[in-house]
Structures are given as structure tokens and as C-alpha cells.
mmCIF file of N, CA and C in Angstrom:
data_model
loop_
_atom_site.group_PDB
_atom_site.id
_atom_site.type_symbol
_atom_site.label_atom_id
_atom_site.label_comp_id
_atom_site.label_asym_id
_atom_site.label_seq_id
_atom_site.Cartn_x
_atom_site.Cartn_y
_atom_site.Cartn_z
ATOM 1 N N MET Z 36 26.499 32.302 20.375
ATOM 2 C CA MET Z 36 25.356 33.569 20.221
ATOM 3 C C MET Z 36 25.204 34.022 18.813
ATOM 4 N N GLU Z 37 24.363 33.815 18.258
ATOM 5 C CA GLU Z 37 23.489 34.184 17.166
ATOM 6 C C GLU Z 37 23.769 35.685 16.780
ATOM 7 N N GLN Z 38 24.544 36.178 16.075
ATOM 8 C CA GLN Z 38 24.046 37.330 15.480
ATOM 9 C C GLN Z 38 23.342 38.140 14.139
ATOM 10 N N LYS Z 39 22.266 39.132 14.816
ATOM 11 C CA LYS Z 39 21.454 39.749 14.105
ATOM 12 C C LYS Z 39 22.330 41.440 13.037
ATOM 13 N N PHE Z 40 22.075 41.045 12.245
ATOM 14 C CA PHE Z 40 23.019 42.058 11.579
ATOM 15 C C PHE Z 40 21.488 42.799 10.631
ATOM 16 N N ARG Z 41 21.804 44.228 10.359
ATOM 17 C CA ARG Z 41 20.810 44.801 9.124
ATOM 18 C C ARG Z 41 21.278 45.224 7.624
ATOM 19 N N ILE Z 42 20.829 44.445 6.644
ATOM 20 C CA ILE Z 42 21.100 45.111 5.553
ATOM 21 C C ILE Z 42 21.249 46.549 5.202
ATOM 22 N N GLY Z 43 20.628 47.180 5.583
ATOM 23 C CA GLY Z 43 20.430 48.216 4.941
ATOM 24 C C GLY Z 43 21.481 49.112 5.869
ATOM 25 N N ASP Z 44 22.239 48.680 7.116
ATOM 26 C CA ASP Z 44 23.432 49.282 7.650
ATOM 27 C C ASP Z 44 24.474 48.905 6.593
ATOM 28 N N SER Z 45 24.481 47.427 5.859
ATOM 29 C CA SER Z 45 26.232 47.561 5.398
ATOM 30 C C SER Z 45 26.313 47.603 3.913
ATOM 31 N N LYS Z 46 27.459 47.110 3.653
ATOM 32 C CA LYS Z 46 27.833 47.292 2.424
ATOM 33 C C LYS Z 46 28.312 45.990 1.541
ATOM 34 N N VAL Z 47 27.925 45.760 0.151
ATOM 35 C CA VAL Z 47 27.902 44.533 -0.027
ATOM 36 C C VAL Z 47 29.982 44.435 -0.863
ATOM 37 N N LEU Z 48 30.585 43.791 -0.433
ATOM 38 C CA LEU Z 48 31.609 43.382 -0.924
ATOM 39 C C LEU Z 48 31.640 42.726 -1.990
ATOM 40 N N GLU Z 49 30.803 41.511 -2.184
ATOM 41 C CA GLU Z 49 31.365 41.074 -3.330
ATOM 42 C C GLU Z 49 29.942 40.109 -3.900
ATOM 43 N N SER Z 50 29.620 39.659 -5.003
ATOM 44 C CA SER Z 50 28.294 39.340 -5.221
ATOM 45 C C SER Z 50 28.765 38.249 -6.028
ATOM 46 N N ARG Z 51 28.351 36.532 -5.855
ATOM 47 C CA ARG Z 51 28.226 36.025 -7.159
ATOM 48 C C ARG Z 51 26.903 34.739 -7.389
ATOM 49 N N GLU Z 52 26.709 34.479 -8.471
ATOM 50 C CA GLU Z 52 25.600 33.684 -8.928
ATOM 51 C C GLU Z 52 26.491 31.817 -8.086
ATOM 52 N N THR Z 53 25.294 31.100 -7.243
ATOM 53 C CA THR Z 53 25.518 30.071 -7.233
ATOM 54 C C THR Z 53 25.579 29.368 -7.793
ATOM 55 N N LEU Z 54 26.268 27.859 -8.124
ATOM 56 C CA LEU Z 54 26.529 26.771 -8.728
ATOM 57 C C LEU Z 54 25.057 26.926 -9.608
ATOM 58 N N ASP Z 55 24.756 26.636 -9.893
ATOM 59 C CA ASP Z 55 23.206 25.981 -10.348
ATOM 60 C C ASP Z 55 22.344 27.544 -11.263
ATOM 61 N N GLY Z 56 22.816 28.327 -10.239
ATOM 62 C CA GLY Z 56 22.814 30.250 -11.133
ATOM 63 C C GLY Z 56 21.028 30.444 -10.589
ATOM 64 N N ALA Z 57 20.554 29.584 -9.175
ATOM 65 C CA ALA Z 57 19.486 29.615 -8.746
ATOM 66 C C ALA Z 57 19.717 31.143 -7.754
ATOM 67 N N MET Z 58 20.382 31.240 -7.259
ATOM 68 C CA MET Z 58 20.515 32.309 -5.719
ATOM 69 C C MET Z 58 21.880 33.236 -6.361
ATOM 70 N N ILE Z 59 21.892 34.502 -5.615
ATOM 71 C CA ILE Z 59 23.118 35.086 -5.408
ATOM 72 C C ILE Z 59 23.609 35.065 -4.015
ATOM 73 N N ARG Z 60 24.734 34.797 -3.978
ATOM 74 C CA ARG Z 60 25.373 34.871 -2.875
ATOM 75 C C ARG Z 60 26.088 36.363 -2.570
ATOM 76 N N ARG Z 61 25.670 37.140 -1.524
ATOM 77 C CA ARG Z 61 26.458 38.366 -1.326
ATOM 78 C C ARG Z 61 26.895 38.793 0.030
ATOM 79 N N ARG Z 62 28.919 38.742 -0.503
ATOM 80 C CA ARG Z 62 29.542 39.496 0.676
ATOM 81 C C ARG Z 62 29.312 40.388 1.696
ATOM 82 N N ARG Z 63 28.751 41.076 2.418
ATOM 83 C CA ARG Z 63 28.860 42.511 3.246
ATOM 84 C C ARG Z 63 29.269 42.641 4.344
ATOM 85 N N GLU Z 64 29.200 43.497 4.538
ATOM 86 C CA GLU Z 64 30.208 44.158 5.786
ATOM 87 C C GLU Z 64 29.766 45.807 6.394
ATOM 88 N N THR Z 65 29.267 45.310 7.517
ATOM 89 C CA THR Z 65 28.684 46.254 8.450
ATOM 90 C C THR Z 65 30.105 47.856 8.686
ATOM 91 N N LYS Z 66 29.073 48.462 9.402
ATOM 92 C CA LYS Z 66 29.931 49.817 9.233
ATOM 93 C C LYS Z 66 31.280 49.603 10.188
ATOM 94 N N ASP Z 67 30.834 48.730 11.347
ATOM 95 C CA ASP Z 67 32.022 48.386 12.404
ATOM 96 C C ASP Z 67 32.939 47.336 12.020
ATOM 97 N N GLY Z 68 32.558 47.048 10.827
ATOM 98 C CA GLY Z 68 33.661 46.069 9.863
ATOM 99 C C GLY Z 68 32.848 44.681 10.320
ATOM 100 N N ARG Z 69 32.034 44.044 10.680
ATOM 101 C CA ARG Z 69 31.787 42.938 10.758
ATOM 102 C C ARG Z 69 31.412 42.050 9.585
ATOM 103 N N ARG Z 70 31.190 41.303 9.360
ATOM 104 C CA ARG Z 70 31.615 40.917 7.649
ATOM 105 C C ARG Z 70 30.208 39.606 7.780
ATOM 106 N N PHE Z 71 29.493 39.551 7.065
ATOM 107 C CA PHE Z 71 28.211 37.987 7.008
ATOM 108 C C PHE Z 71 27.996 38.005 5.787
ATOM 109 N N THR Z 72 27.115 37.023 5.871
ATOM 110 C CA THR Z 72 26.966 36.818 3.810
ATOM 111 C C THR Z 72 25.256 36.643 3.559
ATOM 112 N N THR Z 73 24.657 36.884 2.805
ATOM 113 C CA THR Z 73 23.085 36.998 2.108
ATOM 114 C C THR Z 73 23.307 35.897 1.318
ATOM 115 N N TYR Z 74 22.041 35.246 0.729
ATOM 116 C CA TYR Z 74 21.409 34.461 -0.387
ATOM 117 C C TYR Z 74 20.043 35.299 -0.695
ATOM 118 N N GLU Z 75 20.088 35.474 -2.351
ATOM 119 C CA GLU Z 75 19.086 36.028 -2.468
ATOM 120 C C GLU Z 75 18.369 34.742 -3.907
ATOM 121 N N ARG Z 76 17.333 34.274 -3.624
ATOM 122 C CA ARG Z 76 16.775 33.229 -4.712
ATOM 123 C C ARG Z 76 15.868 34.423 -5.278
ATOM 124 N N ILE Z 77 15.455 34.181 -6.921
ATOM 125 C CA ILE Z 77 14.211 34.609 -7.274
ATOM 126 C C ILE Z 77 12.866 33.736 -6.761
ATOM 127 N N GLU Z 78 12.033 35.110 -7.135
ATOM 128 C CA GLU Z 78 10.558 34.159 -6.091
ATOM 129 C C GLU Z 78 9.498 33.729 -7.304
ATOM 130 N N MET Z 79 9.109 32.854 -7.080
ATOM 131 C CA MET Z 79 8.520 32.528 -8.424
ATOM 132 C C MET Z 79 7.186 32.707 -8.442
ATOM 133 N N PRO Z 80 6.433 32.525 -8.865
ATOM 134 C CA PRO Z 80 4.880 32.582 -8.464
ATOM 135 C C PRO Z 80 4.624 31.451 -8.118
ATOM 136 N N PRO Z 81 3.744 31.075 -7.162
ATOM 137 C CA PRO Z 81 2.969 30.099 -6.354
ATOM 138 C C PRO Z 81 2.245 29.107 -7.599
ATOM 139 N N LEU Z 82 2.560 27.684 -7.652
ATOM 140 C CA LEU Z 82 2.107 26.590 -8.136
ATOM 141 C C LEU Z 82 1.365 26.060 -6.793
ATOM 142 N N THR Z 83 0.105 24.845 -7.673
ATOM 143 C CA THR Z 83 -0.829 24.192 -6.434
ATOM 144 C C THR Z 83 -0.390 23.298 -6.624
ATOM 145 N N VAL Z 84 -0.081 22.320 -6.195
ATOM 146 C CA VAL Z 84 0.045 20.923 -6.605
ATOM 147 C C VAL Z 84 -1.430 20.237 -5.638
ATOM 148 N N ASN Z 85 -1.701 19.197 -7.128
ATOM 149 C CA ASN Z 85 -2.978 18.660 -6.934
ATOM 150 C C ASN Z 85 -2.514 17.060 -6.086
ATOM 151 N N LYS Z 86 -3.102 16.939 -5.003
ATOM 152 C CA LYS Z 86 -2.328 15.498 -4.259
ATOM 153 C C LYS Z 86 -3.133 14.539 -4.718
ATOM 154 N N ARG Z 87 -2.607 12.786 -4.521
ATOM 155 C CA ARG Z 87 -3.499 11.887 -4.670
ATOM 156 C C ARG Z 87 -4.468 11.777 -4.450
ATOM 157 N N SER Z 88 -4.634 12.360 -2.996
ATOM 158 C CA SER Z 88 -5.695 11.994 -1.926
ATOM 159 C C SER Z 88 -6.549 13.295 -2.939
ATOM 160 N N GLY Z 89 -6.411 14.009 -3.494
ATOM 161 C CA GLY Z 89 -7.411 14.653 -4.117
ATOM 162 C C GLY Z 89 -7.157 16.499 -3.190
ATOM 163 N N ASN Z 90 -6.261 16.776 -2.193
ATOM 164 C CA ASN Z 90 -6.292 17.604 -1.526
ATOM 165 C C ASN Z 90 -5.581 18.430 -2.602
ATOM 166 N N LYS Z 91 -5.144 19.861 -2.456
ATOM 167 C CA LYS Z 91 -4.492 20.957 -3.025
ATOM 168 C C LYS Z 91 -3.752 21.512 -2.143
ATOM 169 N N GLU Z 92 -2.790 21.898 -2.323
ATOM 170 C CA GLU Z 92 -1.747 22.766 -1.447
ATOM 171 C C GLU Z 92 -0.834 23.427 -2.561
ATOM 172 N N ILE Z 93 -0.145 24.532 -1.817
ATOM 173 C CA ILE Z 93 0.553 25.532 -2.734
ATOM 174 C C ILE Z 93 2.065 24.871 -2.296
ATOM 175 N N PHE Z 94 2.683 24.771 -4.161
ATOM 176 C CA PHE Z 94 3.690 24.178 -4.126
ATOM 177 C C PHE Z 94 5.277 24.471 -3.078
ATOM 178 N N ASP Z 95 5.656 23.817 -2.147
ATOM 179 C CA ASP Z 95 6.600 24.109 -1.072
ATOM 180 C C ASP Z 95 8.254 23.639 -1.705
ATOM 181 N N ARG Z 96 8.898 24.567 -1.855
ATOM 182 C CA ARG Z 96 10.199 23.964 -1.894
ATOM 183 C C ARG Z 96 11.080 23.616 -1.326
ATOM 184 N N ASP Z 97 11.094 24.429 -0.071
ATOM 185 C CA ASP Z 97 11.361 23.555 1.147
ATOM 186 C C ASP Z 97 10.784 21.935 1.905
ATOM 187 N N LYS Z 98 9.697 21.764 1.576
ATOM 188 C CA LYS Z 98 9.005 20.610 1.964
ATOM 189 C C LYS Z 98 9.856 19.449 0.789
ATOM 190 N N LEU Z 99 9.893 19.647 -0.607
ATOM 191 C CA LEU Z 99 10.608 19.169 -1.437
ATOM 192 C C LEU Z 99 11.990 18.602 -0.827
ATOM 193 N N LEU Z 100 12.698 20.145 -0.829
ATOM 194 C CA LEU Z 100 14.067 19.514 -0.479
ATOM 195 C C LEU Z 100 14.259 18.653 0.871
ATOM 196 N N LEU Z 101 13.178 18.694 2.154
ATOM 197 C CA LEU Z 101 13.211 17.909 3.198
ATOM 198 C C LEU Z 101 13.518 16.249 2.501
ATOM 199 N N ALA Z 102 12.216 16.364 1.674
ATOM 200 C CA ALA Z 102 11.702 15.291 1.602
ATOM 201 C C ALA Z 102 13.156 14.368 0.328
ATOM 202 N N VAL Z 103 13.835 14.961 -0.453
ATOM 203 C CA VAL Z 103 14.866 14.524 -1.534
ATOM 204 C C VAL Z 103 15.594 14.779 -0.171
ATOM 205 N N LYS Z 104 16.032 15.469 0.665
ATOM 206 C CA LYS Z 104 17.333 14.907 1.738
ATOM 207 C C LYS Z 104 16.881 13.827 2.773
ATOM 208 N N ARG Z 105 15.851 13.264 3.174
ATOM 209 C CA ARG Z 105 15.482 12.149 3.828
ATOM 210 C C ARG Z 105 15.290 10.997 2.851
ATOM 211 N N SER Z 106 15.312 10.905 1.850
ATOM 212 C CA SER Z 106 15.117 9.805 1.170
ATOM 213 C C SER Z 106 16.393 9.158 0.302
ATOM 214 N N VAL Z 107 17.006 10.408 -0.080
ATOM 215 C CA VAL Z 107 18.349 10.005 -0.872
ATOM 216 C C VAL Z 107 19.497 10.961 -0.520
ATOM 217 N N GLY Z 108 19.495 11.876 0.580
ATOM 218 C CA GLY Z 108 19.974 12.322 1.131
ATOM 219 C C GLY Z 108 21.449 11.760 1.356
ATOM 220 N N LYS Z 109 21.818 10.594 1.847
ATOM 221 C CA LYS Z 109 23.303 9.912 2.165
ATOM 222 C C LYS Z 109 24.022 9.774 0.865
ATOM 223 N N PHE Z 110 23.276 9.509 -0.305
ATOM 224 C CA PHE Z 110 24.414 9.421 -1.829
ATOM 225 C C PHE Z 110 24.853 10.801 -1.882
ATOM 226 N N PHE Z 111 24.423 11.578 -1.487
ATOM 227 C CA PHE Z 111 25.411 12.824 -1.951
ATOM 228 C C PHE Z 111 26.363 13.335 -0.715
ATOM 229 N N ASN Z 112 27.466 13.955 -1.731
ATOM 230 C CA ASN Z 112 28.066 14.372 -0.674
ATOM 231 C C ASN Z 112 28.072 15.802 0.475
ATOM 232 N N SER Z 113 27.458 16.378 -0.473
ATOM 233 C CA SER Z 113 27.064 18.000 0.390
ATOM 234 C C SER Z 113 25.525 18.325 0.215
ATOM 235 N N GLU Z 114 25.205 19.163 1.181
ATOM 236 C CA GLU Z 114 23.839 19.700 0.953
ATOM 237 C C GLU Z 114 23.749 20.586 -0.375
ATOM 238 N N LEU Z 115 25.258 21.346 -1.316
ATOM 239 C CA LEU Z 115 24.867 22.196 -2.566
ATOM 240 C C LEU Z 115 24.361 20.929 -3.768
ATOM 241 N N GLU Z 116 24.816 19.467 -3.292
ATOM 242 C CA GLU Z 116 24.341 18.828 -4.031
ATOM 243 C C GLU Z 116 22.815 18.632 -4.174
ATOM 244 N N ILE Z 117 22.803 18.255 -2.986
ATOM 245 C CA ILE Z 117 21.063 17.949 -2.971
ATOM 246 C C ILE Z 117 20.117 19.213 -3.475
ATOM 247 N N GLU Z 118 21.019 20.592 -3.193
ATOM 248 C CA GLU Z 118 20.214 21.667 -3.814
ATOM 249 C C GLU Z 118 20.466 21.674 -4.768
ATOM 250 N N ALA Z 119 21.075 21.448 -5.479
ATOM 251 C CA ALA Z 119 21.094 21.622 -7.258
ATOM 252 C C ALA Z 119 19.984 20.791 -7.403
ATOM 253 N N VAL Z 120 20.110 19.445 -7.078
ATOM 254 C CA VAL Z 120 18.848 18.602 -7.300
ATOM 255 C C VAL Z 120 17.314 18.862 -7.283
ATOM 256 N N VAL Z 121 17.210 19.669 -6.486
ATOM 257 C CA VAL Z 121 15.423 20.227 -6.233
ATOM 258 C C VAL Z 121 15.605 21.691 -6.625
ATOM 259 N N SER Z 122 16.865 22.254 -7.119
ATOM 260 C CA SER Z 122 16.293 23.247 -7.777
ATOM 261 C C SER Z 122 16.190 23.245 -9.258
ATOM 262 N N ARG Z 123 16.446 22.115 -9.953
ATOM 263 C CA ARG Z 123 16.716 21.792 -11.228
ATOM 264 C C ARG Z 123 15.104 21.424 -11.832
ATOM 265 N N ALA Z 124 14.789 20.544 -10.307
ATOM 266 C CA ALA Z 124 13.454 19.743 -10.147
ATOM 267 C C ALA Z 124 12.256 20.618 -11.031
ATOM 268 N N ALA Z 125 12.919 22.016 -9.579
ATOM 269 C CA ALA Z 125 12.031 23.163 -9.564
ATOM 270 C C ALA Z 125 11.590 23.622 -10.652
ATOM 271 N N ASP Z 126 12.890 24.019 -11.352
ATOM 272 C CA ASP Z 126 13.215 24.220 -12.751
ATOM 273 C C ASP Z 126 11.727 24.020 -13.911
ATOM 274 N N ILE Z 127 12.174 22.562 -13.669
ATOM 275 C CA ILE Z 127 11.235 21.475 -14.709
ATOM 276 C C ILE Z 127 10.087 22.197 -14.428
ATOM 277 N N LEU Z 128 9.678 21.689 -13.376
ATOM 278 C CA LEU Z 128 8.033 22.343 -12.737
ATOM 279 C C LEU Z 128 7.634 23.765 -12.869
ATOM 280 N N TYR Z 129 8.553 24.602 -13.327
ATOM 281 C CA TYR Z 129 7.946 25.909 -13.517
ATOM 282 C C TYR Z 129 8.121 25.989 -14.881
ATOM 283 N N GLY Z 130 9.269 25.018 -15.737
ATOM 284 C CA GLY Z 130 9.389 24.709 -16.986
ATOM 285 C C GLY Z 130 7.594 24.265 -17.791
ATOM 286 N N TYR Z 131 6.972 24.096 -17.147
ATOM 287 C CA TYR Z 131 5.597 23.464 -16.901
ATOM 288 C C TYR Z 131 4.941 24.569 -18.340
ATOM 289 N N GLY Z 132 5.246 25.622 -17.473
ATOM 290 C CA GLY Z 132 4.253 26.929 -17.470
ATOM 291 C C GLY Z 132 2.233 27.124 -17.161
ATOM 292 N N THR Z 133 2.159 26.624 -16.017
ATOM 293 C CA THR Z 133 0.897 26.031 -15.619
ATOM 294 C C THR Z 133 0.844 26.255 -14.265
ATOM 295 N N ASP Z 134 -0.297 26.677 -13.412
ATOM 296 C CA ASP Z 134 0.026 27.040 -12.249
ATOM 297 C C ASP Z 134 -0.340 26.076 -11.145
ATOM 298 N N GLU Z 135 -0.436 25.169 -12.219
ATOM 299 C CA GLU Z 135 -1.193 23.535 -11.690
ATOM 300 C C GLU Z 135 -0.086 22.535 -11.981
ATOM 301 N N ILE Z 136 0.329 21.586 -10.869
ATOM 302 C CA ILE Z 136 0.624 20.150 -11.015
ATOM 303 C C ILE Z 136 0.634 19.323 -9.843
ATOM 304 N N SER Z 137 0.557 18.557 -10.737
ATOM 305 C CA SER Z 137 0.582 17.102 -9.529
ATOM 306 C C SER Z 137 1.298 16.941 -8.685
ATOM 307 N N SER Z 138 1.522 15.851 -7.937
ATOM 308 C CA SER Z 138 2.161 15.323 -7.290
ATOM 309 C C SER Z 138 3.076 14.451 -8.027
ATOM 310 N N CYS Z 139 2.661 13.699 -8.849
ATOM 311 C CA CYS Z 139 3.340 12.632 -8.809
ATOM 312 C C CYS Z 139 4.599 13.076 -10.619
ATOM 313 N N GLN Z 140 4.172 14.862 -10.692
ATOM 314 C CA GLN Z 140 4.820 15.223 -11.663
ATOM 315 C C GLN Z 140 5.984 15.832 -10.834
ATOM 316 N N ILE Z 141 5.848 16.522 -9.750
ATOM 317 C CA ILE Z 141 7.244 16.363 -8.607
ATOM 318 C C ILE Z 141 7.839 15.371 -8.592
ATOM 319 N N GLY Z 142 7.101 13.935 -8.355
ATOM 320 C CA GLY Z 142 8.374 12.426 -8.551
ATOM 321 C C GLY Z 142 8.727 12.664 -9.261
ATOM 322 N N GLU Z 143 8.524 12.295 -10.569
ATOM 323 C CA GLU Z 143 9.031 12.745 -12.084
ATOM 324 C C GLU Z 143 10.097 13.339 -12.380
ATOM 325 N N ALA Z 144 10.098 14.898 -11.896
ATOM 326 C CA ALA Z 144 10.801 16.076 -11.709
ATOM 327 C C ALA Z 144 12.100 15.241 -11.716
ATOM 328 N N VAL Z 145 11.807 14.917 -10.022
ATOM 329 C CA VAL Z 145 13.607 14.916 -8.738
ATOM 330 C C VAL Z 145 13.796 13.435 -9.958
ATOM 331 N N LEU Z 146 13.296 12.571 -10.013
ATOM 332 C CA LEU Z 146 13.664 11.339 -11.149
ATOM 333 C C LEU Z 146 14.637 11.708 -12.135
ATOM 334 N N ASP Z 147 14.344 12.714 -12.793
ATOM 335 C CA ASP Z 147 14.376 12.755 -14.352
ATOM 336 C C ASP Z 147 15.837 13.387 -13.619
ATOM 337 N N VAL Z 148 16.219 14.641 -12.751
ATOM 338 C CA VAL Z 148 17.171 15.023 -12.655
ATOM 339 C C VAL Z 148 18.041 13.777 -11.955
ATOM 340 N N LEU Z 149 17.749 13.333 -10.645
ATOM 341 C CA LEU Z 149 18.689 11.869 -9.909
ATOM 342 C C LEU Z 149 19.058 11.104 -11.156
ATOM 343 N N ALA Z 150 18.264 10.938 -12.379
ATOM 344 C CA ALA Z 150 18.903 9.894 -13.522
ATOM 345 C C ALA Z 150 19.832 10.477 -13.868
ATOM 346 N N GLU Z 151 20.003 11.932 -13.815
ATOM 347 C CA GLU Z 151 21.440 12.394 -14.469
ATOM 348 C C GLU Z 151 22.358 12.076 -13.476
ATOM 349 N N VAL Z 152 22.455 12.150 -12.406
ATOM 350 C CA VAL Z 152 23.169 12.438 -11.561
ATOM 351 C C VAL Z 152 24.057 11.705 -10.181
ATOM 352 N N ASN Z 153 23.043 10.912 -9.955
ATOM 353 C CA ASN Z 153 23.447 9.541 -9.489
ATOM 354 C C ASN Z 153 22.351 8.560 -9.220
ATOM 355 N N GLU Z 154 22.599 7.532 -10.147
ATOM 356 C CA GLU Z 154 21.903 6.646 -10.095
ATOM 357 C C GLU Z 154 21.157 5.896 -9.161
ATOM 358 N N VAL Z 155 22.344 5.662 -7.897
ATOM 359 C CA VAL Z 155 21.835 5.172 -6.963
ATOM 360 C C VAL Z 155 20.662 5.609 -5.488
ATOM 361 N N ALA Z 156 20.607 7.138 -6.108
ATOM 362 C CA ALA Z 156 19.848 7.850 -5.579
ATOM 363 C C ALA Z 156 18.463 7.944 -6.324
ATOM 364 N N TYR Z 157 18.635 7.558 -7.971
ATOM 365 C CA TYR Z 157 17.373 7.145 -8.242
ATOM 366 C C TYR Z 157 16.445 5.880 -8.824
ATOM 367 N N VAL Z 158 17.249 5.055 -8.180
ATOM 368 C CA VAL Z 158 16.630 3.932 -7.830
ATOM 369 C C VAL Z 158 16.206 3.551 -6.487
ATOM 370 N N ARG Z 159 16.793 4.265 -5.479
ATOM 371 C CA ARG Z 159 15.845 4.445 -3.784
ATOM 372 C C ARG Z 159 14.809 4.992 -4.432
ATOM 373 N N PHE Z 160 15.018 6.407 -4.929
ATOM 374 C CA PHE Z 160 13.919 7.468 -4.781
ATOM 375 C C PHE Z 160 12.387 6.274 -5.417
ATOM 376 N N ALA Z 161 13.109 6.255 -6.563
ATOM 377 C CA ALA Z 161 11.936 5.450 -7.798
ATOM 378 C C ALA Z 161 11.125 4.191 -6.871
ATOM 379 N N SER Z 162 11.748 3.649 -6.027
ATOM 380 C CA SER Z 162 11.358 2.743 -5.120
ATOM 381 C C SER Z 162 10.325 3.187 -4.286
ATOM 382 N N VAL Z 163 10.834 4.198 -3.719
ATOM 383 C CA VAL Z 163 9.501 4.974 -2.725
ATOM 384 C C VAL Z 163 8.825 5.430 -3.318
ATOM 385 N N PHE Z 164 8.869 6.471 -4.413
ATOM 386 C CA PHE Z 164 7.865 6.901 -4.917
ATOM 387 C C PHE Z 164 7.085 5.945 -6.164
ATOM 388 N N ARG Z 165 7.507 5.352 -6.406
ATOM 389 C CA ARG Z 165 6.531 4.252 -7.300
ATOM 390 C C ARG Z 165 6.119 3.218 -6.436
ATOM 391 N N GLU Z 166 6.422 3.419 -5.255
ATOM 392 C CA GLU Z 166 6.162 1.914 -4.373
ATOM 393 C C GLU Z 166 5.998 0.589 -5.236
ATOM 394 N N PHE Z 167 7.612 0.482 -4.927
ATOM 395 C CA PHE Z 167 8.143 -0.829 -5.425
ATOM 396 C C PHE Z 167 7.582 -1.952 -4.539
ATOM 397 N N LYS Z 168 6.681 -2.890 -5.075
ATOM 398 C CA LYS Z 168 6.786 -4.260 -3.852
ATOM 399 C C LYS Z 168 7.281 -5.497 -4.339
ATOM 400 N N THR Z 169 7.772 -5.534 -5.067
ATOM 401 C CA THR Z 169 8.882 -6.631 -5.793
ATOM 402 C C THR Z 169 9.969 -6.733 -5.814
ATOM 403 N N LEU Z 170 10.948 -7.301 -6.074
ATOM 404 C CA LEU Z 170 12.206 -7.828 -6.942
ATOM 405 C C LEU Z 170 12.016 -7.263 -8.256
ATOM 406 N N GLU Z 171 11.569 -7.804 -8.710
ATOM 407 C CA GLU Z 171 10.808 -7.625 -10.660
ATOM 408 C C GLU Z 171 10.736 -5.984 -10.545
ATOM 409 N N ASP Z 172 10.107 -5.439 -9.959
ATOM 410 C CA ASP Z 172 10.438 -3.633 -9.817
ATOM 411 C C ASP Z 172 11.453 -3.118 -9.723
ATOM 412 N N PHE Z 173 12.409 -3.615 -9.057
ATOM 413 C CA PHE Z 173 13.828 -2.927 -9.112
ATOM 414 C C PHE Z 173 14.200 -3.834 -10.809
ATOM 415 N N GLU Z 174 14.476 -4.758 -10.781
ATOM 416 C CA GLU Z 174 14.807 -4.913 -11.676
ATOM 417 C C GLU Z 174 14.458 -4.504 -13.067
ATOM 418 N N ASN Z 175 13.349 -4.032 -13.324
ATOM 419 C CA ASN Z 175 12.288 -3.446 -14.443
ATOM 420 C C ASN Z 175 13.697 -1.685 -14.495
ATOM 421 N N ILE Z 176 13.417 -1.536 -13.348
ATOM 422 C CA ILE Z 176 14.180 0.137 -13.785
ATOM 423 C C ILE Z 176 15.104 -0.002 -13.991
ATOM 424 N N LEU Z 177 15.873 -0.852 -13.254
ATOM 425 C CA LEU Z 177 17.360 -1.185 -13.991
ATOM 426 C C LEU Z 177 17.751 -1.654 -15.321
ATOM 427 N N LYS Z 178 16.896 -2.575 -15.836
ATOM 428 C CA LYS Z 178 16.518 -2.551 -17.091
ATOM 429 C C LYS Z 178 16.447 -1.179 -18.148
ATOM 430 N N GLU Z 179 15.342 -0.501 -17.557
ATOM 431 C CA GLU Z 179 14.842 0.975 -18.003
ATOM 432 C C GLU Z 179 16.305 2.312 -18.126
ATOM 433 N N GLN Z 180 17.002 2.151 -16.862
ATOM 434 C CA GLN Z 180 18.065 2.872 -16.864
ATOM 435 C C GLN Z 180 19.020 2.315 -17.862
ATOM 436 N N LYS Z 181 19.885 1.266 -18.264
ATOM 437 C CA LYS Z 181 20.596 0.343 -19.087
ATOM 438 C C LYS Z 181 20.146 0.997 -20.530
ATOM 439 N N LYS Z 182 18.603 0.995 -20.706
ATOM 440 C CA LYS Z 182 18.696 1.240 -22.197
ATOM 441 C C LYS Z 182 18.888 2.537 -22.431
ATOM 442 N N LYS Z 183 18.266 3.562 -21.224
ATOM 443 C CA LYS Z 183 18.399 4.486 -21.682
ATOM 444 C C LYS Z 183 20.200 5.252 -21.907
ATOM 445 N N LYS Z 184 21.067 4.392 -21.022
ATOM 446 C CA LYS Z 184 22.589 4.454 -21.663
ATOM 447 C C LYS Z 184 22.759 4.074 -22.839
#
């Protein structure tokens, strides 16, 4: 049974930044001694995504997290690693300093991060994002990655 706690009725026992620095984890205790954890994330201004179809929508970090999990989640050992990839990609997107981005920029930001942290996940994500059709497409991306090293 899930219990609900009121933050106002609790005190902070400990605060820590997450590994990627994107959130603060707070360990709390209620007046009657029950403990729970809260996570605080910095709220960024909304980004508008220009989709390939021409439609526009608000950037949804959770949607990106789900997409990365679905496409390459099995190449990581934990949810935290996937969360770190998405956080770094989101940092890249907000770092552009504009309020509009394209869906292609989102994919490229994810690829940039994956290239650094997991080569197999990078190739897998690239094959879907760039819509590989032939074996030559795979060979080209592998050659490109080898040059970067």
C-alpha cells in the first residue's frame, strides 16, 4: 500500500546532489518518525520542438527518456545511467540558447552523448534515428566512430 506524506510536515535529514548534478535528493522524516525521499529538479523554460511533420510541440523530457529507454535501454546497467544520458542531452539542447529546437537536434544531442558513453547504444540509436536501410549505412557509422577515436 502506497503511503502519502506531506512535505510540510517533515524535516530534512540529508540533502545530496545526484551524480549528474541535475537533481537534489532529500531524505526526510515525518513528526512520527517515518522516512521518505524527495527529488527536486531545476525547472527549465519550455522549449518548442519543430517536428519533421511540420507540427510543433513542447519539449517533453519524460518522452525523451522513454524513447531512449525503449531504443537503447538494454545496453545500460541501470535507470540512473539512462537518466544521465537524457540529462546530458537536455543540457545540450538548453545550451543552444534558443526557445525552439528541431526534432533532429534532439536526436543528434542524444547521439553525441551516446557516442561518449556506449558505442553499441550509439550505433543502435543512430540506425533508428537516421533510418539505416543498408549494411553500408552501418559500416559508414562505424568508420566515422573509429576516426573520432
